[in-house]
Amino acid sequence: MSIADSVILGEGARVFHPDLVNLYGCCIGEESTIGPFTEIQQGVVIGARCKISSHVFICEGVTIEDEVFIGHGVTFTNDRYPRATTEQGKLQTADDWQLLLTHVKYRASIGSNATILGNLVIGRNAIIGAGAVVNKDVPDYAIVVGVPFHVIGDIRDK
């Protein structure tokens, strides 16, 4: 595991246990923290003052705005129909699939072990409950739980 030379770390960003992460081609904003056993792939942008807990997987195509919390074991995906091989039985390459983008907006929080599918937006200040499966856009301020998720409230009412 390693931090590649292609990683941009903002001022005051901290990577706990740099020997226990896999970061490459990504940008980590100022004062953000990255926990151990985390992989952040190329092209990912993480804003300022974010907290990325341990055992998190953030794949290519994900943008995370400022002050976002990502709980332990959260997994992002970027391919709705993943396959190892093409119809002809050859290993897939980057040309054989479409990258799905995900955008996590300002101050959203994603609970431990949530799974975030690609091609969606998680709204400002939204809270994703632990273990939820997010398969479509989450409204701003929504509190969501379940598999697949459903809205159970609005953070402004708390």
XYZ file of N, CA and C in Angstrom:
474
model
N 0.855 -1.169 0.000
C 0.000 0.000 0.000
C 0.900 1.230 0.000
N 0.353 2.338 -0.518
C 1.225 3.494 -0.667
C 0.437 4.749 -0.995
N 1.155 5.859 -0.924
C 0.649 7.139 -1.419
C 1.507 7.489 -2.629
N 0.896 7.487 -3.819
C 1.645 7.754 -5.052
C 2.061 9.221 -5.122
N 3.099 9.452 -5.894
C 3.569 10.827 -6.117
C 2.509 11.685 -6.795
N 1.531 11.062 -7.457
C 0.488 11.796 -8.181
C -0.613 12.341 -7.268
N -0.542 12.047 -5.973
C -1.555 12.530 -5.022
C -1.248 13.971 -4.638
N -2.293 14.806 -4.629
C -2.164 16.188 -4.165
C -2.801 16.268 -2.784
N -2.000 16.592 -1.786
C -2.491 16.746 -0.419
C -2.529 18.225 -0.073
N -3.706 18.725 0.282
C -3.840 20.114 0.683
C -3.142 20.377 2.007
N -2.922 21.639 2.281
C -2.247 22.032 3.508
C -2.995 21.496 4.725
N -2.269 20.852 5.612
C -2.845 20.329 6.844
C -3.609 19.023 6.678
N -3.683 18.484 5.467
C -4.331 17.181 5.268
C -3.485 16.113 5.947
N -4.156 15.127 6.549
C -3.431 14.075 7.262
C -3.894 12.713 6.771
N -2.916 11.855 6.544
C -3.186 10.466 6.195
C -2.653 9.630 7.347
N -3.565 9.038 8.105
C -3.150 8.209 9.230
C -2.601 6.892 8.684
N -1.438 6.499 9.153
C -0.790 5.258 8.725
C -0.614 5.216 7.207
N 0.219 6.088 6.655
C 0.414 6.156 5.204
C 0.820 4.822 4.571
N 1.410 3.933 5.358
C 1.794 2.631 4.834
C 0.606 1.675 4.734
N -0.571 2.101 5.207
C -1.767 1.250 5.199
C -2.887 1.831 4.345
N -2.552 2.671 3.377
C -3.539 3.231 2.439
C -3.049 3.010 1.021
N -3.957 3.163 0.074
C -3.605 3.107 -1.344
C -4.254 4.318 -2.003
N -3.462 5.355 -2.220
C -3.945 6.599 -2.804
C -3.158 6.873 -4.079
N -3.869 7.169 -5.174
C -3.159 7.493 -6.411
C -4.021 8.390 -7.293
N -3.382 9.423 -7.840
C -4.024 10.316 -8.797
C -5.211 11.084 -8.254
N -5.290 11.268 -6.950
C -6.434 11.946 -6.335
C -5.985 13.253 -5.697
N -6.969 14.038 -5.289
C -6.708 15.324 -4.653
C -7.446 15.356 -3.324
N -6.703 15.553 -2.238
C -7.267 15.586 -0.892
C -7.187 17.029 -0.394
N -8.325 17.600 -0.027
C -8.391 18.998 0.383
C -7.736 19.291 1.715
N -7.515 20.577 1.950
C -6.836 21.020 3.164
C -7.580 20.564 4.417
N -6.797 20.146 5.413
C -7.263 19.728 6.733
C -8.147 18.479 6.719
N -8.242 17.787 5.591
C -9.002 16.538 5.562
C -8.156 15.417 6.154
N -8.844 14.379 6.665
C -8.145 13.238 7.248
C -8.572 11.958 6.535
N -7.606 11.076 6.367
C -7.818 9.806 5.689
C -7.404 8.691 6.647
N -8.325 7.775 6.931
C -8.044 6.666 7.841
C -7.309 5.530 7.160
N -6.795 4.584 7.963
C -6.051 3.453 7.418
C -6.941 2.495 6.632
N -6.291 1.686 5.809
C -6.947 0.661 4.988
C -7.976 1.267 4.038
N -7.646 2.430 3.511
C -8.510 3.154 2.588
C -7.857 3.194 1.214
N -8.684 3.053 0.164
C -8.198 3.239 -1.202
C -8.969 4.378 -1.833
N -8.226 5.324 -2.416
C -8.817 6.440 -3.149
C -8.161 6.463 -4.519
N -8.967 6.307 -5.567
C -8.454 6.124 -6.914
C -8.244 7.440 -7.651
N -7.663 7.301 -8.832
C -7.339 8.461 -9.661
C -8.583 9.259 -10.021
N -8.406 10.560 -10.068
C -9.479 11.457 -10.465
C -10.432 11.837 -9.354
N -10.340 11.184 -8.201
C -11.212 11.524 -7.079
C -10.776 12.872 -6.514
N -11.770 13.707 -6.192
C -11.507 14.992 -5.550
C -12.248 14.998 -4.224
N -11.496 15.244 -3.149
C -12.065 15.334 -1.810
C -11.827 16.749 -1.323
N -12.874 17.391 -0.853
C -12.802 18.784 -0.426
C -12.058 18.981 0.880
N -12.174 20.186 1.407
C -11.500 20.582 2.642
C -12.279 20.091 3.863
N -11.534 19.805 4.914
C -12.074 19.447 6.232
C -13.036 18.256 6.189
N -12.728 17.285 5.351
C -13.507 16.037 5.294
C -12.870 15.017 6.216
N -13.679 14.083 6.679
C -13.169 12.972 7.474
C -13.527 11.691 6.751
N -12.499 10.988 6.291
C -12.658 9.706 5.627
C -12.165 8.653 6.622
N -13.072 7.838 7.130
C -12.725 6.845 8.147
C -11.969 5.672 7.534
N -11.675 4.667 8.329
C -10.907 3.508 7.862
C -11.728 2.579 6.973
N -11.018 1.775 6.188
C -11.603 0.728 5.347
C -12.590 1.261 4.319
N -12.336 2.442 3.783
C -13.218 3.086 2.797
C -12.643 2.871 1.400
N -13.526 2.658 0.427
C -13.131 2.548 -0.978
C -13.833 3.648 -1.763
N -13.040 4.574 -2.325
C -13.579 5.660 -3.142
C -12.988 5.518 -4.542
N -13.848 5.157 -5.486
C -13.385 4.852 -6.842
C -13.373 6.086 -7.733
N -12.725 5.919 -8.860
C -12.692 6.947 -9.890
C -14.114 7.423 -10.184
N -14.265 8.730 -10.408
C -15.570 9.289 -10.746
C -16.300 9.927 -9.577
N -15.693 9.905 -8.389
C -16.346 10.460 -7.199
C -15.762 11.835 -6.877
N -16.661 12.789 -6.620
C -16.283 14.119 -6.138
C -16.977 14.336 -4.803
N -16.202 14.745 -3.810
C -16.720 14.969 -2.465
C -16.432 16.421 -2.097
N -17.483 17.166 -1.800
C -17.312 18.572 -1.429
C -16.777 18.701 0.001
N -16.672 19.928 0.493
C -16.105 20.226 1.803
C -16.962 19.693 2.954
N -16.263 19.361 4.050
C -16.844 19.036 5.347
C -17.752 17.808 5.326
N -17.417 16.854 4.489
C -18.179 15.609 4.382
C -17.576 14.567 5.322
N -18.441 13.773 5.952
C -18.024 12.649 6.796
C -18.332 11.346 6.064
N -17.324 10.480 5.965
C -17.489 9.151 5.376
C -17.136 8.138 6.470
N -18.106 7.335 6.890
C -17.907 6.363 7.965
C -17.074 5.162 7.542
N -16.758 4.325 8.522
C -15.939 3.130 8.311
C -16.595 2.182 7.307
N -15.800 1.648 6.405
C -16.252 0.607 5.496
C -17.182 1.047 4.387
N -17.292 2.337 4.123
C -18.154 2.819 3.030
C -17.515 2.453 1.692
N -18.352 2.018 0.755
C -17.882 1.644 -0.581
C -18.652 2.415 -1.636
N -17.909 3.048 -2.541
C -18.491 3.707 -3.706
C -18.292 2.780 -4.913
N -19.226 2.825 -5.866
C -19.070 2.077 -7.113
C -19.199 3.039 -8.282
N -18.725 2.626 -9.452
C -18.782 3.508 -10.618
C -19.181 2.773 -11.892
N -19.747 1.583 -11.758
C -20.131 0.779 -12.912
C -21.407 0.027 -12.548
N -22.501 0.304 -13.233
C -23.789 -0.300 -12.898
C -23.838 -1.787 -13.252
N -23.103 -2.212 -14.279
C -23.131 -3.604 -14.729
C -21.706 -4.142 -14.866
N -20.995 -4.314 -13.755
C -19.593 -4.717 -13.842
C -19.417 -6.142 -14.372
N -18.421 -6.316 -15.192
C -18.044 -7.620 -15.727
C -16.523 -7.678 -15.790
N -15.974 -8.853 -15.624
C -14.534 -9.042 -15.741
C -14.109 -9.107 -17.200
N -14.999 -9.648 -18.059
C -14.633 -9.877 -19.448
C -15.684 -9.306 -20.394
N -15.282 -9.176 -21.656
C -16.204 -8.762 -22.713
C -17.034 -9.964 -23.157
N -17.989 -9.743 -24.056
C -18.792 -10.840 -24.609
C -17.901 -11.870 -25.320
N -16.733 -11.443 -25.779
C -15.814 -12.339 -26.483
C -14.876 -13.076 -25.518
N -15.040 -12.840 -24.211
C -14.230 -13.539 -23.220
C -12.877 -12.921 -22.941
N -12.637 -11.705 -23.436
C -11.377 -11.016 -23.166
C -11.543 -10.118 -21.947
N -10.459 -9.942 -21.199
C -10.517 -9.053 -20.043
C -10.949 -7.662 -20.472
N -11.858 -7.070 -19.702
C -12.305 -5.715 -20.028
C -11.172 -4.715 -19.848
N -11.236 -3.653 -20.640
C -10.332 -2.515 -20.500
C -11.189 -1.283 -20.235
N -10.559 -0.150 -20.085
C -11.283 1.099 -19.845
C -12.240 1.427 -20.983
N -11.980 0.914 -22.166
C -12.848 1.174 -23.322
C -14.136 0.354 -23.310
N -14.232 -0.616 -22.410
C -15.365 -1.546 -22.408
C -16.464 -1.215 -21.408
N -16.372 -0.089 -20.752
C -17.404 0.282 -19.798
C -17.515 1.788 -19.699
N -18.628 2.255 -19.131
C -18.877 3.687 -18.986
C -18.705 4.078 -17.523
N -17.861 5.055 -17.268
C -17.633 5.568 -15.921
C -18.859 6.338 -15.446
N -19.408 5.936 -14.298
C -20.546 6.642 -13.696
C -20.020 7.587 -12.620
N -20.497 8.818 -12.646
C -20.023 9.841 -11.719
C -20.921 9.923 -10.484
N -20.308 10.252 -9.356
C -21.030 10.453 -8.105
C -20.558 11.757 -7.490
N -21.496 12.535 -6.968
C -21.184 13.832 -6.366
C -21.781 13.854 -4.955
N -20.923 14.036 -3.962
C -21.361 14.144 -2.567
C -21.230 15.608 -2.177
N -22.353 16.220 -1.857
C -22.358 17.664 -1.606
C -21.980 18.024 -0.163
N -21.775 19.316 0.027
C -21.305 19.949 1.259
C -21.983 19.394 2.512
N -21.155 18.978 3.483
C -21.544 18.556 4.824
C -22.429 17.315 4.876
N -22.482 16.543 3.803
C -23.201 15.269 3.868
C -22.447 14.321 4.802
N -23.174 13.357 5.366
C -22.571 12.328 6.214
C -23.044 10.971 5.737
N -22.100 10.054 5.594
C -22.410 8.712 5.120
C -21.990 7.727 6.199
N -22.960 6.986 6.747
C -22.718 6.059 7.850
C -21.931 4.831 7.439
N -21.374 4.172 8.437
C -20.531 2.996 8.230
C -21.215 1.937 7.378
N -20.409 1.332 6.517
C -20.813 0.216 5.669
C -21.913 0.535 4.666
N -22.163 1.797 4.389
C -23.094 2.152 3.314
C -22.436 1.842 1.975
N -23.268 1.538 0.987
C -22.797 1.321 -0.371
C -23.430 2.385 -1.254
N -22.593 3.088 -2.004
C -23.047 4.185 -2.847
C -22.850 3.780 -4.304
N -23.951 3.563 -5.027
C -23.858 3.214 -6.439
C -23.519 4.462 -7.245
N -23.091 4.291 -8.477
C -22.665 5.403 -9.309
C -23.826 6.128 -9.962
N -23.501 7.283 -10.538
C -24.449 8.092 -11.308
C -25.521 8.727 -10.431
N -25.081 9.353 -9.335
C -26.050 9.980 -8.445
C -25.421 11.135 -7.683
N -26.300 11.876 -6.985
C -25.886 13.013 -6.160
C -26.431 12.798 -4.754
N -25.567 12.985 -3.769
C -25.987 13.001 -2.369
C -26.037 14.461 -1.966
N -27.209 14.916 -1.542
C -27.455 16.328 -1.309
C -26.744 16.929 -0.111
N -26.750 18.257 -0.083
C -26.148 19.037 1.009
C -26.752 18.631 2.344
N -25.887 18.412 3.328
C -26.292 18.112 4.697
C -27.107 16.829 4.839
N -27.186 16.016 3.810
C -27.910 14.748 3.905
C -27.171 13.801 4.842
N -27.922 12.900 5.451
C -27.346 11.873 6.309
C -27.786 10.510 5.774
N -26.790 9.678 5.479
C -27.026 8.321 5.008
C -26.794 7.391 6.188
N -27.793 6.599 6.552
C -27.662 5.691 7.682
C -26.691 4.556 7.418
N -26.165 3.999 8.500
C -25.238 2.876 8.402
C -25.877 1.727 7.632
N -25.115 1.147 6.730
C -25.565 -0.015 5.981
C -26.515 0.264 4.832
N -26.867 1.509 4.602
C -27.816 1.845 3.537
C -27.194 1.577 2.163
N -28.061 1.278 1.198
C -27.646 1.166 -0.193
C -28.284 2.331 -0.940
N -27.432 3.222 -1.455
C -27.895 4.426 -2.142
C -27.843 4.157 -3.636
N -29.023 4.099 -4.263
C -29.113 3.744 -5.682
C -29.713 4.842 -6.547
N -29.993 6.005 -5.939
C -30.495 7.155 -6.689
C -30.174 8.410 -5.895
N -30.472 9.570 -6.456
C -30.161 10.834 -5.795
C -30.807 10.923 -4.416
N -30.078 11.552 -3.493
C -30.573 11.823 -2.145
C -30.803 13.327 -2.040
N -32.003 13.746 -1.629
C -32.278 15.182 -1.538
C -31.424 15.879 -0.469
N -31.232 17.184 -0.643
C -30.593 17.991 0.393
C -31.338 17.776 1.711
N -30.583 17.687 2.816
C -31.099 17.617 4.185
C -31.837 16.322 4.526
N -31.926 15.390 3.601
C -32.660 14.147 3.866
C -31.888 13.248 4.830
N -32.621 12.511 5.641
C -32.086 11.424 6.451
C -32.609 10.152 5.813
N -31.696 9.275 5.393
C -32.113 8.075 4.673
C -31.507 6.827 5.307
N -32.250 5.716 5.235
C -31.804 4.427 5.749
C -32.333 3.332 4.836
N -31.784 2.138 4.962
C -32.366 0.963 4.336
C -31.720 0.503 3.057
N -32.262 -0.645 2.579
C -31.774 -1.321 1.386
C -32.959 -1.660 0.498
N -33.157 -0.972 -0.640
C -32.513 0.302 -0.965
C -33.028 1.389 -0.020
N -32.371 2.505 -0.023
C -32.691 3.536 0.958
C -34.094 4.120 0.764
N -34.598 4.651 1.858
C -35.829 5.457 1.810
C -35.638 6.611 2.797
N -36.319 7.701 2.533
C -36.209 8.901 3.357
C -37.034 8.722 4.622
N -36.439 8.988 5.783
C -37.178 8.904 7.047
C -37.294 10.248 7.757
N -36.661 11.285 7.211
C -36.756 12.582 7.857
C -35.935 13.638 7.174
N -35.908 14.785 7.815
C -35.193 15.960 7.337
C -34.324 16.454 8.483
N -33.050 16.619 8.242
C -32.110 17.021 9.299
C -32.471 18.363 9.915
N -33.172 19.195 9.190
C -33.553 20.501 9.735
C -34.616 20.382 10.818
N -35.256 19.233 10.917
C -36.264 19.016 11.968
C -35.642 18.502 13.254
N -34.363 18.227 13.264
C -33.698 17.657 14.442
C -33.102 18.720 15.310
